Short mmCIF file of C-alpha atoms in Angstrom, two decimals:
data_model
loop_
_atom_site.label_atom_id
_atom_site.label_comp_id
_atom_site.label_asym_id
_atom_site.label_seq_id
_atom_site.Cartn_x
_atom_site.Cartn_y
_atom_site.Cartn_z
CA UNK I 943 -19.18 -1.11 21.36
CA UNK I 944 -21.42 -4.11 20.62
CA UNK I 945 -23.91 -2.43 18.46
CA UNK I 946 -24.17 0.89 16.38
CA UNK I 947 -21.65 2.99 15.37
CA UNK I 948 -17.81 2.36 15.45
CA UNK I 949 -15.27 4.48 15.57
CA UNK I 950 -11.53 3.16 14.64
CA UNK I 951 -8.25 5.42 15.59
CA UNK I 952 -4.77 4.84 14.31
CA UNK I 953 -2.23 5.41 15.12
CA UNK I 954 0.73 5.83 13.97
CA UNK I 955 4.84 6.57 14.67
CA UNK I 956 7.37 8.10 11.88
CA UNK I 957 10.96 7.57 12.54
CA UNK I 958 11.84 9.28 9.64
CA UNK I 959 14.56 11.34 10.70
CA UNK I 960 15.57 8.91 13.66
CA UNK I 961 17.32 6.29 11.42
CA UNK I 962 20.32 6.28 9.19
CA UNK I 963 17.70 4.57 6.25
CA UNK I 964 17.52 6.67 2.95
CA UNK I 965 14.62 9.44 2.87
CA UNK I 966 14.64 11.51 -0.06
CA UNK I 967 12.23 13.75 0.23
CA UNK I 968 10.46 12.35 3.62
CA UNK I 969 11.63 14.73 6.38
CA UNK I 970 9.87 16.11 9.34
CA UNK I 971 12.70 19.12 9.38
CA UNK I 972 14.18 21.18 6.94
CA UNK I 973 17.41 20.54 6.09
CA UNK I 974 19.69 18.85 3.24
CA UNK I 975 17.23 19.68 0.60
CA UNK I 976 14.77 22.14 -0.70
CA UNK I 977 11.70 20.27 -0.96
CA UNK I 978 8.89 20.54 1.13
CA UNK I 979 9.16 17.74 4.39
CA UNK I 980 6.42 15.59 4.78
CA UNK I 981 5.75 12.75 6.61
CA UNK I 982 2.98 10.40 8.36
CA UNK I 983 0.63 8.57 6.34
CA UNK I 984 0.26 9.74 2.45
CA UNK I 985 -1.21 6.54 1.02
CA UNK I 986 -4.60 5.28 1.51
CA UNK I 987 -5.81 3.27 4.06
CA UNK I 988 -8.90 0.59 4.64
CA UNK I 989 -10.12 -2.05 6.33
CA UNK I 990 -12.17 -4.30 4.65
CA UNK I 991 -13.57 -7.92 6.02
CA UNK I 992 -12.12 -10.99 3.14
CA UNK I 993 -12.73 -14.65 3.93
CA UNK I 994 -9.78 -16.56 5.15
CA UNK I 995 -9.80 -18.27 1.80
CA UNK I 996 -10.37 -15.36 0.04
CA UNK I 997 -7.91 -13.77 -3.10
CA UNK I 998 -5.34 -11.86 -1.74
CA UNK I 999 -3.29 -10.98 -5.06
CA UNK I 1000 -2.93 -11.26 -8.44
CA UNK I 1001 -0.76 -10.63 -10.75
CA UNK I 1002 -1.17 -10.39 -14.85
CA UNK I 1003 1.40 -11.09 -17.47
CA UNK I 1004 -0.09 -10.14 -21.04
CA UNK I 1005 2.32 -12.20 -24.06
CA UNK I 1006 0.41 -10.34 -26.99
CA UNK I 1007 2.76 -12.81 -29.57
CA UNK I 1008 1.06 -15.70 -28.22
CA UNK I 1009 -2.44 -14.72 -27.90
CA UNK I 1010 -2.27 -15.17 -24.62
CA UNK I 1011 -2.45 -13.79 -20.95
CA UNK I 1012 -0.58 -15.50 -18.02
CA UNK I 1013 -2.01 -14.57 -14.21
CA UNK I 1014 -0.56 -16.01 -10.72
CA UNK I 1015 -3.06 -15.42 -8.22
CA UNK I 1016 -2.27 -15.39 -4.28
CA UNK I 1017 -4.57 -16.86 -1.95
CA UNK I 1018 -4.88 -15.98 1.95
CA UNK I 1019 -5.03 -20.13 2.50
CA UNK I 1020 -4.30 -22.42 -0.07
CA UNK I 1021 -7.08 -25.10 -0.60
CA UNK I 1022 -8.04 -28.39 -2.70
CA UNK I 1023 -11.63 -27.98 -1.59
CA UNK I 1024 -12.10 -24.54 -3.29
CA UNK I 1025 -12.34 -23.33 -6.46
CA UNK I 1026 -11.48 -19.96 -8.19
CA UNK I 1027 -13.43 -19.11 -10.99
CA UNK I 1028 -12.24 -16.53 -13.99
CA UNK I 1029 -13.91 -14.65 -16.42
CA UNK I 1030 -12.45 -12.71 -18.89
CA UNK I 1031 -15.13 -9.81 -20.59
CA UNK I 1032 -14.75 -7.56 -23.33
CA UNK I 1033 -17.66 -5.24 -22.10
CA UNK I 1034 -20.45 -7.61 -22.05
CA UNK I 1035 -19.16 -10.30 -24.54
CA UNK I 1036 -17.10 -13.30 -22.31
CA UNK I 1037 -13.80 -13.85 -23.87
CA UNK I 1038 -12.55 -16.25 -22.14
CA UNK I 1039 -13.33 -18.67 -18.68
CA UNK I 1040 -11.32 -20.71 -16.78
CA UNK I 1041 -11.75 -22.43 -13.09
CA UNK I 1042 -8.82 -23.77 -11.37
CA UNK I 1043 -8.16 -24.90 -7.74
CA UNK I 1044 -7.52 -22.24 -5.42
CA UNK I 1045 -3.73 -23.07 -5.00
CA UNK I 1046 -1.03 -20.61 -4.68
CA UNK I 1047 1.80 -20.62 -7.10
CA UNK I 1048 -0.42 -21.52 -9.93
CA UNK I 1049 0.70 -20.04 -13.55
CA UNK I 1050 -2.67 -20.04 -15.31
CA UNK I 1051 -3.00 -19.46 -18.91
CA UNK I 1052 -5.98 -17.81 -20.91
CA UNK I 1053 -5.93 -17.54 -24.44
CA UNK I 1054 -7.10 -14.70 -26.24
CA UNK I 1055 -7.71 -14.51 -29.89
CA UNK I 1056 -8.37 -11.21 -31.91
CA UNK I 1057 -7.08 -10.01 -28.80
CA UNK I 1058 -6.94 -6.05 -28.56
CA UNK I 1059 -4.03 -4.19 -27.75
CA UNK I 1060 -3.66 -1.33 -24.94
CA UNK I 1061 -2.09 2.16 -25.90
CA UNK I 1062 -2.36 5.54 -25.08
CA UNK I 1063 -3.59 6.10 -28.45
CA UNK I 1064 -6.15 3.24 -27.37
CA UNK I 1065 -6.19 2.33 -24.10
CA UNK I 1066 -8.00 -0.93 -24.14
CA UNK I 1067 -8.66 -2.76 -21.12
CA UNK I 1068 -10.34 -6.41 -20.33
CA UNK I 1069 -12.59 -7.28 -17.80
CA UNK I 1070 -11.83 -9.75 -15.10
CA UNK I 1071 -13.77 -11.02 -12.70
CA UNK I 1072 -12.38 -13.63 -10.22
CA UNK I 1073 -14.74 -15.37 -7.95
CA UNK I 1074 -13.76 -18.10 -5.20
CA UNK I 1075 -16.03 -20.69 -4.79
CA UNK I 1076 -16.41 -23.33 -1.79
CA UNK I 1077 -17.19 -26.94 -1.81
CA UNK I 1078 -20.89 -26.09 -2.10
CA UNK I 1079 -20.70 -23.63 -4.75
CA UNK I 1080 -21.63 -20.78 -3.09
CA UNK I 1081 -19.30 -17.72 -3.59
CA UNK I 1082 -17.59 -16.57 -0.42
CA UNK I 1083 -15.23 -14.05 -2.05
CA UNK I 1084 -15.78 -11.72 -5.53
CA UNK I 1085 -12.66 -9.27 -6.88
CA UNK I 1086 -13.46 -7.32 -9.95
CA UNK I 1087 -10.52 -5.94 -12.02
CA UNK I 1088 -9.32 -5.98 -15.46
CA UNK I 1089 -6.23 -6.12 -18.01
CA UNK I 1090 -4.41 -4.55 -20.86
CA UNK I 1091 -2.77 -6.59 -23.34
CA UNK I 1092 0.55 -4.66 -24.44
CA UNK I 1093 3.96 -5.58 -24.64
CA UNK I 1094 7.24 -2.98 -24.39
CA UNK I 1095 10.91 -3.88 -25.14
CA UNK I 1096 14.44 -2.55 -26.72
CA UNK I 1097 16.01 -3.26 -29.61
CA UNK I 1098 18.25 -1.92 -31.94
CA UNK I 1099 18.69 0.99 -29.58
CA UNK I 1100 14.60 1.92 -29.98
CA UNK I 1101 12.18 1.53 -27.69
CA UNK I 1102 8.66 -0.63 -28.98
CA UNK I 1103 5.22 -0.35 -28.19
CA UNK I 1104 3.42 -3.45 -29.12
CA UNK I 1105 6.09 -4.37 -31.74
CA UNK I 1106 5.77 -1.17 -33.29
CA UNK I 1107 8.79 1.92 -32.59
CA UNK I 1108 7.44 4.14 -30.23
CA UNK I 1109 8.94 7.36 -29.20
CA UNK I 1110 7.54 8.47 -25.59
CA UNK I 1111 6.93 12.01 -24.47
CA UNK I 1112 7.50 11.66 -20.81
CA UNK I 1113 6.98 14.73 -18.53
CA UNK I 1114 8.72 14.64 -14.65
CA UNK I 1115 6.21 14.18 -11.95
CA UNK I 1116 7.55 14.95 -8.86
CA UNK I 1117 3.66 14.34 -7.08
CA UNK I 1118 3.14 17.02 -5.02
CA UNK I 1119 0.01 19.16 -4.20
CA UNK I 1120 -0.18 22.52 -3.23
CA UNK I 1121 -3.36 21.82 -1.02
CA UNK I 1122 -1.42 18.08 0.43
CA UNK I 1123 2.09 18.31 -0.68
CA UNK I 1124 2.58 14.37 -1.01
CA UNK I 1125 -1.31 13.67 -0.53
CA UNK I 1126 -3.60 14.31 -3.48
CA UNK I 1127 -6.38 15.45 -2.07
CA UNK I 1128 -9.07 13.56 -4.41
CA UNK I 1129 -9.27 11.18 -6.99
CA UNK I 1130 -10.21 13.63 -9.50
CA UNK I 1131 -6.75 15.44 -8.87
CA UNK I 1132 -5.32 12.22 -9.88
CA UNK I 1133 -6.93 11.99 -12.93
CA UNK I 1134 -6.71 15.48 -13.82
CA UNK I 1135 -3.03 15.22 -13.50
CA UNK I 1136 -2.97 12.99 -16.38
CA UNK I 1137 -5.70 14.82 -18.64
CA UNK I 1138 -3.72 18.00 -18.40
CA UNK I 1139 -0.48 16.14 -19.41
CA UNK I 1140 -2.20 14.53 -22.00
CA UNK I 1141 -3.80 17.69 -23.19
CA UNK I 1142 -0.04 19.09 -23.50
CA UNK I 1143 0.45 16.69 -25.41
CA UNK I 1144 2.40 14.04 -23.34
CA UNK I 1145 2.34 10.29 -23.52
CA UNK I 1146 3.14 9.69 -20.36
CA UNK I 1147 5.34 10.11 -16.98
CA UNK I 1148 8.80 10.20 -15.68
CA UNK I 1149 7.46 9.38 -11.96
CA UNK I 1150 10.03 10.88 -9.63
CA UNK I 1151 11.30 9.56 -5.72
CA UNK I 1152 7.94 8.88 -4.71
CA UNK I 1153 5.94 5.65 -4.57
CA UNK I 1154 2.80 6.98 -6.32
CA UNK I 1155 -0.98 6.10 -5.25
CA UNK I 1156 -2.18 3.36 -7.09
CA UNK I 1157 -5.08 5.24 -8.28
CA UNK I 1158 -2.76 6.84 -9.97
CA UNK I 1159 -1.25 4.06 -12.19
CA UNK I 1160 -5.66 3.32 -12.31
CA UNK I 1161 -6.31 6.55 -14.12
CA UNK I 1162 -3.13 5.86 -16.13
CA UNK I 1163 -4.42 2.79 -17.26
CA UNK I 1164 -8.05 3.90 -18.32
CA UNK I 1165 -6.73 6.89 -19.92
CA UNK I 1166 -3.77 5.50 -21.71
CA UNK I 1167 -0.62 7.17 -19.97
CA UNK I 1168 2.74 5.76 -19.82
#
């Protein structure tokens, strides 16, 4: 229609069961294994309008031994002419600020002294906003989103939280719903899932054959969940 209310329908086809791919747990029939089948869509969907120059990705590194945080952004359409603007908060105290040229492939680099550190016991997060900027100034795209600065690696057969040996209680999520079986059926059963395991007194999550929401890994983040 050219004016009021829209309606959009999608549609959709699942060949799960018509291919020799791997499925796991995605059948439409019974059969070969004990779990519930499920199938069609069981991760959120939108439509949103971005500007062709607009920031399509980004990706953060944090390297808490050299104060630093690295971030690669993606761009829908490289350009010379525009400009990407970064600010890094700590609620409302600016950390950092950076503006580069809206270029994809970039490796930017923001330092960060008395930087924070993320755990579960503290799950810190920074602020980022990214705005991209055209010849004029004015913003024509705004992405709001933040960072934790942690690092994790072996050694010595141990496993290290921010340097420091950390020993992780890790319960299996397998991600199903009794009201959605794959599908949670709100954001607050996402979060839930995590303050219950928490509450048990887990660290985190042993996430099982399933490509989880990314709300999910959100919630994880805010509440400090491995």
């Amino acid at each position: 229609k050219e004016e009021g209310e829209q309606e959009l329908q999608v549609q959709f086809m699942d060949p799960t069961d018509a291919g020799g791919q791997p499925v796991g747990k995605q059948k439409i029939q019974n059969g070969g294994i004990f779990y519930t089948p499920s199938s069609g869509i069981w991760q959120t969907v939108w439509l949103e309008a971005v500007s062709p120059y607009g920031l399509k990705a980004v990706e953060t590194r944090p390297d808490i031994d050299g104060e630093q945080l690295f971030i690669t952004p993606e761009f829908y359409q490289s350009s010379n002419d525009k400009t990407m603007e970064i600010i890094l908060s700590d609620g409302n105290r600016q950390v950092a600020q950076k503006t580069v040229k809206c270029i994809n492939g970039s490796n930017l680099v923001i330092p960060i002294k008395k930087m924070k550190l993320w755990s579960p016991e503290d799950p810190f997060l920074y602020d980022i906003t990214y705005r991209i900027k055209d010849e004029k100034g004015k913003v024509i795209d705004e992405v709001k989103s933040y960072t934790g600065m942690r690092k994790v690696h072996t050694s010595n057969g141990m496993i290290y939280l921010n340097n420091e040996p950390y020993f992780q209680r890790l319960v299996l999520n397998q991600g199903y719903y009794p009201d959605g079986i794959w599908t949670a059926p709100s954001d607050e059963a996402l979060k839930n899932d995590i303050l219950l395991c928490k509450a048990a007194g887990f660290n985190g999550a042993r996430l099982h054959q399933k490509v989880f929401e990314e709300r999910f890994h959100y919630w994880a983040d805010k509440l400090g969940f491995i």
